[in-house]
Amino acid sequence: MTTVLTSASPLTAADRCDRCGAQAYLRVVLLSGGELLFCAHHGRKFEPELKKIAAEIQDETERLTADQTSAPEEER
Ligand SMILES: [Zn+2]
């Protein structure tokens, strides 16, 4: 089994949401040792569930709002 050492490396454009393939802004390190990537939309959507199974959640969604000054708020 691989132990995940969270080096908190920033997410890049190559990191893609596991659900929709959009650029990932959240990295979720699972208690089981795995890792999931989510875009801002799915990160928000699954946040309550993720908090139950995550050892750590790296949230870079604030970079989204910094990049896109006029980003419209997604429907929940
Ligand atoms: Zn997504």
mmCIF file of N, CA and C and ligand atoms in Angstrom:
data_model
loop_
_atom_site.group_PDB
_atom_site.id
_atom_site.type_symbol
_atom_site.label_atom_id
_atom_site.label_comp_id
_atom_site.label_asym_id
_atom_site.label_seq_id
_atom_site.Cartn_x
_atom_site.Cartn_y
_atom_site.Cartn_z
ATOM 1 N N MET A 1 0.832 -1.203 0.000
ATOM 2 C CA MET A 1 0.000 0.000 0.000
ATOM 3 C C MET A 1 0.864 1.249 0.000
ATOM 4 N N THR A 2 0.437 2.202 -0.766
ATOM 5 C CA THR A 2 1.212 3.438 -0.874
ATOM 6 C C THR A 2 0.713 4.471 0.121
ATOM 7 N N THR A 3 1.609 5.025 0.850
ATOM 8 C CA THR A 3 1.244 6.104 1.754
ATOM 9 C C THR A 3 1.314 7.427 1.006
ATOM 10 N N VAL A 4 0.235 8.169 1.075
ATOM 11 C CA VAL A 4 0.207 9.443 0.377
ATOM 12 C C VAL A 4 0.782 10.534 1.263
ATOM 13 N N LEU A 5 1.862 11.075 0.827
ATOM 14 C CA LEU A 5 2.411 12.229 1.515
ATOM 15 C C LEU A 5 1.944 13.472 0.775
ATOM 16 N N THR A 6 1.140 14.246 1.424
ATOM 17 C CA THR A 6 0.602 15.425 0.756
ATOM 18 C C THR A 6 1.646 16.521 0.717
ATOM 19 N N SER A 7 2.269 16.627 -0.417
ATOM 20 C CA SER A 7 3.274 17.660 -0.587
ATOM 21 C C SER A 7 2.634 18.980 -0.984
ATOM 22 N N ALA A 8 1.292 18.938 -1.089
ATOM 23 C CA ALA A 8 0.543 20.150 -1.423
ATOM 24 C C ALA A 8 1.067 20.810 -2.689
ATOM 25 N N SER A 9 1.390 19.987 -3.668
ATOM 26 C CA SER A 9 1.776 20.546 -4.948
ATOM 27 C C SER A 9 0.550 21.141 -5.608
ATOM 28 N N PRO A 10 0.679 22.308 -6.186
ATOM 29 C CA PRO A 10 -0.493 22.968 -6.766
ATOM 30 C C PRO A 10 -1.079 22.170 -7.920
ATOM 31 N N LEU A 11 -2.369 22.244 -8.042
ATOM 32 C CA LEU A 11 -3.039 21.583 -9.156
ATOM 33 C C LEU A 11 -2.738 22.344 -10.438
ATOM 34 N N THR A 12 -2.649 21.585 -11.521
ATOM 35 C CA THR A 12 -2.324 22.203 -12.798
ATOM 36 C C THR A 12 -3.447 21.959 -13.801
ATOM 37 N N ALA A 13 -3.286 22.509 -14.979
ATOM 38 C CA ALA A 13 -4.277 22.315 -16.038
ATOM 39 C C ALA A 13 -4.353 20.860 -16.469
ATOM 40 N N ALA A 14 -3.314 20.092 -16.135
ATOM 41 C CA ALA A 14 -3.307 18.673 -16.495
ATOM 42 C C ALA A 14 -4.136 17.844 -15.532
ATOM 43 N N ASP A 15 -4.482 18.429 -14.383
ATOM 44 C CA ASP A 15 -5.310 17.723 -13.412
ATOM 45 C C ASP A 15 -6.774 17.904 -13.777
ATOM 46 N N ARG A 16 -7.466 16.792 -13.918
ATOM 47 C CA ARG A 16 -8.840 16.832 -14.429
ATOM 48 C C ARG A 16 -9.827 16.249 -13.440
ATOM 49 N N CYS A 17 -11.016 16.838 -13.413
ATOM 50 C CA CYS A 17 -12.103 16.352 -12.571
ATOM 51 C C CYS A 17 -12.430 14.899 -12.914
ATOM 52 N N ASP A 18 -12.556 14.058 -11.884
ATOM 53 C CA ASP A 18 -12.870 12.649 -12.112
ATOM 54 C C ASP A 18 -14.275 12.462 -12.664
ATOM 55 N N ARG A 19 -15.121 13.441 -12.498
ATOM 56 C CA ARG A 19 -16.526 13.306 -12.890
ATOM 57 C C ARG A 19 -16.798 13.834 -14.283
ATOM 58 N N CYS A 20 -16.228 14.986 -14.629
ATOM 59 C CA CYS A 20 -16.628 15.613 -15.889
ATOM 60 C C CYS A 20 -15.439 15.963 -16.783
ATOM 61 N N GLY A 21 -14.213 15.836 -16.269
ATOM 62 C CA GLY A 21 -13.056 16.098 -17.107
ATOM 63 C C GLY A 21 -12.664 17.558 -17.195
ATOM 64 N N ALA A 22 -13.365 18.409 -16.477
ATOM 65 C CA ALA A 22 -12.967 19.815 -16.420
ATOM 66 C C ALA A 22 -11.708 19.953 -15.576
ATOM 67 N N GLN A 23 -11.092 21.118 -15.649
ATOM 68 C CA GLN A 23 -9.875 21.320 -14.859
ATOM 69 C C GLN A 23 -10.187 21.194 -13.371
ATOM 70 N N ALA A 24 -9.341 20.468 -12.669
ATOM 71 C CA ALA A 24 -9.577 20.195 -11.254
ATOM 72 C C ALA A 24 -9.061 21.331 -10.387
ATOM 73 N N TYR A 25 -9.862 21.681 -9.393
ATOM 74 C CA TYR A 25 -9.444 22.692 -8.426
ATOM 75 C C TYR A 25 -9.486 22.175 -7.006
ATOM 76 N N LEU A 26 -9.895 20.911 -6.860
ATOM 77 C CA LEU A 26 -9.853 20.302 -5.543
ATOM 78 C C LEU A 26 -9.172 18.948 -5.613
ATOM 79 N N ARG A 27 -8.248 18.724 -4.693
ATOM 80 C CA ARG A 27 -7.649 17.399 -4.579
ATOM 81 C C ARG A 27 -8.091 16.840 -3.237
ATOM 82 N N VAL A 28 -8.671 15.645 -3.283
ATOM 83 C CA VAL A 28 -9.162 15.014 -2.072
ATOM 84 C C VAL A 28 -8.315 13.779 -1.792
ATOM 85 N N VAL A 29 -7.623 13.797 -0.674
ATOM 86 C CA VAL A 29 -6.856 12.635 -0.253
ATOM 87 C C VAL A 29 -7.742 11.812 0.663
ATOM 88 N N LEU A 30 -7.982 10.583 0.257
ATOM 89 C CA LEU A 30 -8.901 9.733 0.989
ATOM 90 C C LEU A 30 -8.223 9.073 2.181
ATOM 91 N N LEU A 31 -9.043 8.747 3.182
ATOM 92 C CA LEU A 31 -8.542 8.022 4.346
ATOM 93 C C LEU A 31 -7.974 6.682 3.926
ATOM 94 N N SER A 32 -8.518 6.120 2.854
ATOM 95 C CA SER A 32 -8.064 4.827 2.349
ATOM 96 C C SER A 32 -6.753 4.933 1.581
ATOM 97 N N GLY A 33 -6.293 6.156 1.346
ATOM 98 C CA GLY A 33 -5.005 6.334 0.695
ATOM 99 C C GLY A 33 -5.094 6.768 -0.748
ATOM 100 N N GLY A 34 -6.285 6.721 -1.308
ATOM 101 C CA GLY A 34 -6.440 7.137 -2.702
ATOM 102 C C GLY A 34 -6.523 8.643 -2.832
ATOM 103 N N GLU A 35 -6.758 9.057 -4.042
ATOM 104 C CA GLU A 35 -6.803 10.479 -4.306
ATOM 105 C C GLU A 35 -7.862 10.752 -5.367
ATOM 106 N N LEU A 36 -8.654 11.796 -5.166
ATOM 107 C CA LEU A 36 -9.668 12.164 -6.133
ATOM 108 C C LEU A 36 -9.475 13.617 -6.525
ATOM 109 N N LEU A 37 -9.828 13.918 -7.771
ATOM 110 C CA LEU A 37 -9.736 15.291 -8.246
ATOM 111 C C LEU A 37 -11.120 15.750 -8.684
ATOM 112 N N PHE A 38 -11.450 16.975 -8.332
ATOM 113 C CA PHE A 38 -12.751 17.509 -8.714
ATOM 114 C C PHE A 38 -12.608 18.946 -9.200
ATOM 115 N N CYS A 39 -13.473 19.293 -10.144
ATOM 116 C CA CYS A 39 -13.580 20.688 -10.517
ATOM 117 C C CYS A 39 -14.317 21.429 -9.398
ATOM 118 N N ALA A 40 -14.391 22.746 -9.504
ATOM 119 C CA ALA A 40 -15.041 23.522 -8.456
ATOM 120 C C ALA A 40 -16.503 23.113 -8.298
ATOM 121 N N HIS A 41 -17.156 22.881 -9.428
ATOM 122 C CA HIS A 41 -18.574 22.525 -9.412
ATOM 123 C C HIS A 41 -18.810 21.220 -8.658
ATOM 124 N N HIS A 42 -18.079 20.181 -9.033
ATOM 125 C CA HIS A 42 -18.281 18.887 -8.389
ATOM 126 C C HIS A 42 -17.697 18.853 -6.988
ATOM 127 N N GLY A 43 -16.658 19.630 -6.759
ATOM 128 C CA GLY A 43 -16.114 19.722 -5.415
ATOM 129 C C GLY A 43 -17.159 20.226 -4.443
ATOM 130 N N ARG A 44 -17.875 21.259 -4.873
ATOM 131 C CA ARG A 44 -18.951 21.796 -4.036
ATOM 132 C C ARG A 44 -20.074 20.796 -3.874
ATOM 133 N N LYS A 45 -20.397 20.159 -4.980
ATOM 134 C CA LYS A 45 -21.526 19.230 -4.985
ATOM 135 C C LYS A 45 -21.303 18.061 -4.029
ATOM 136 N N PHE A 46 -20.060 17.539 -4.034
ATOM 137 C CA PHE A 46 -19.784 16.341 -3.249
ATOM 138 C C PHE A 46 -19.130 16.640 -1.906
ATOM 139 N N GLU A 47 -18.995 17.920 -1.603
ATOM 140 C CA GLU A 47 -18.257 18.285 -0.389
ATOM 141 C C GLU A 47 -18.759 17.582 0.876
ATOM 142 N N PRO A 48 -20.070 17.528 1.117
ATOM 143 C CA PRO A 48 -20.542 16.865 2.343
ATOM 144 C C PRO A 48 -20.118 15.400 2.402
ATOM 145 N N GLU A 49 -20.168 14.722 1.261
ATOM 146 C CA GLU A 49 -19.759 13.319 1.204
ATOM 147 C C GLU A 49 -18.251 13.188 1.363
ATOM 148 N N LEU A 50 -17.544 14.089 0.710
ATOM 149 C CA LEU A 50 -16.086 13.997 0.714
ATOM 150 C C LEU A 50 -15.522 14.193 2.115
ATOM 151 N N LYS A 51 -16.164 15.059 2.873
ATOM 152 C CA LYS A 51 -15.655 15.339 4.214
ATOM 153 C C LYS A 51 -15.709 14.111 5.107
ATOM 154 N N LYS A 52 -16.585 13.159 4.755
ATOM 155 C CA LYS A 52 -16.693 11.939 5.560
ATOM 156 C C LYS A 52 -15.554 10.980 5.264
ATOM 157 N N ILE A 53 -15.021 11.039 4.052
ATOM 158 C CA ILE A 53 -14.048 10.024 3.632
ATOM 159 C C ILE A 53 -12.670 10.602 3.385
ATOM 160 N N ALA A 54 -12.537 11.916 3.493
ATOM 161 C CA ALA A 54 -11.272 12.554 3.141
ATOM 162 C C ALA A 54 -10.363 12.698 4.351
ATOM 163 N N ALA A 55 -9.098 12.401 4.127
ATOM 164 C CA ALA A 55 -8.093 12.700 5.134
ATOM 165 C C ALA A 55 -7.685 14.159 5.014
ATOM 166 N N GLU A 56 -7.743 14.646 3.791
ATOM 167 C CA GLU A 56 -7.328 16.025 3.538
ATOM 168 C C GLU A 56 -7.992 16.517 2.261
ATOM 169 N N ILE A 57 -8.421 17.749 2.256
ATOM 170 C CA ILE A 57 -8.987 18.351 1.052
ATOM 171 C C ILE A 57 -8.182 19.595 0.705
ATOM 172 N N GLN A 58 -7.574 19.527 -0.453
ATOM 173 C CA GLN A 58 -6.809 20.680 -0.938
ATOM 174 C C GLN A 58 -7.724 21.487 -1.854
ATOM 175 N N ASP A 59 -8.074 22.656 -1.408
ATOM 176 C CA ASP A 59 -9.072 23.457 -2.109
ATOM 177 C C ASP A 59 -8.401 24.655 -2.773
ATOM 178 N N GLU A 60 -8.413 24.650 -4.081
ATOM 179 C CA GLU A 60 -7.805 25.774 -4.806
ATOM 180 C C GLU A 60 -8.849 26.528 -5.612
ATOM 181 N N THR A 61 -10.095 26.406 -5.202
ATOM 182 C CA THR A 61 -11.175 27.048 -5.957
ATOM 183 C C THR A 61 -11.068 28.570 -5.937
ATOM 184 N N GLU A 62 -10.358 29.089 -4.940
ATOM 185 C CA GLU A 62 -10.214 30.552 -4.915
ATOM 186 C C GLU A 62 -9.396 31.065 -6.100
ATOM 187 N N ARG A 63 -8.595 30.163 -6.672
ATOM 188 C CA ARG A 63 -7.853 30.555 -7.879
ATOM 189 C C ARG A 63 -8.800 30.792 -9.043
ATOM 190 N N LEU A 64 -9.895 30.070 -9.046
ATOM 191 C CA LEU A 64 -10.911 30.245 -10.081
ATOM 192 C C LEU A 64 -11.449 31.663 -10.077
ATOM 193 N N THR A 65 -11.868 32.100 -8.910
ATOM 194 C CA THR A 65 -12.454 33.436 -8.797
ATOM 195 C C THR A 65 -11.401 34.501 -9.052
ATOM 196 N N ALA A 66 -10.147 34.174 -8.776
ATOM 197 C CA ALA A 66 -9.077 35.130 -9.043
ATOM 198 C C ALA A 66 -8.829 35.239 -10.548
ATOM 199 N N ASP A 67 -8.916 34.079 -11.228
ATOM 200 C CA ASP A 67 -8.663 34.066 -12.665
ATOM 201 C C ASP A 67 -9.805 34.708 -13.447
ATOM 202 N N GLN A 68 -11.023 34.338 -13.050
ATOM 203 C CA GLN A 68 -12.188 34.782 -13.798
ATOM 204 C C GLN A 68 -12.979 35.759 -12.942
ATOM 205 N N THR A 69 -12.775 37.012 -13.217
ATOM 206 C CA THR A 69 -13.354 38.041 -12.362
ATOM 207 C C THR A 69 -14.876 38.069 -12.465
ATOM 208 N N SER A 70 -15.393 37.696 -13.635
ATOM 209 C CA SER A 70 -16.837 37.764 -13.823
ATOM 210 C C SER A 70 -17.451 36.385 -13.988
ATOM 211 N N ALA A 71 -16.910 35.390 -13.269
ATOM 212 C CA ALA A 71 -17.429 34.035 -13.377
ATOM 213 C C ALA A 71 -18.843 33.962 -12.801
ATOM 214 N N PRO A 72 -19.772 33.494 -13.590
ATOM 215 C CA PRO A 72 -21.149 33.374 -13.087
ATOM 216 C C PRO A 72 -21.262 32.239 -12.073
ATOM 217 N N GLU A 73 -22.070 32.426 -11.083
ATOM 218 C CA GLU A 73 -22.272 31.401 -10.066
ATOM 219 C C GLU A 73 -23.057 30.236 -10.665
ATOM 220 N N GLU A 74 -22.511 29.017 -10.491
ATOM 221 C CA GLU A 74 -23.189 27.841 -11.031
ATOM 222 C C GLU A 74 -24.421 27.510 -10.196
ATOM 223 N N GLU A 75 -25.415 26.943 -10.866
ATOM 224 C CA GLU A 75 -26.570 26.415 -10.131
ATOM 225 C C GLU A 75 -26.123 25.234 -9.285
ATOM 226 N N ARG A 76 -26.647 25.112 -8.107
ATOM 227 C CA ARG A 76 -26.289 23.974 -7.280
ATOM 228 C C ARG A 76 -27.062 22.764 -7.724
HETATM 229 ZN ZN ZN B 1 -16.495 18.155 -12.540
#
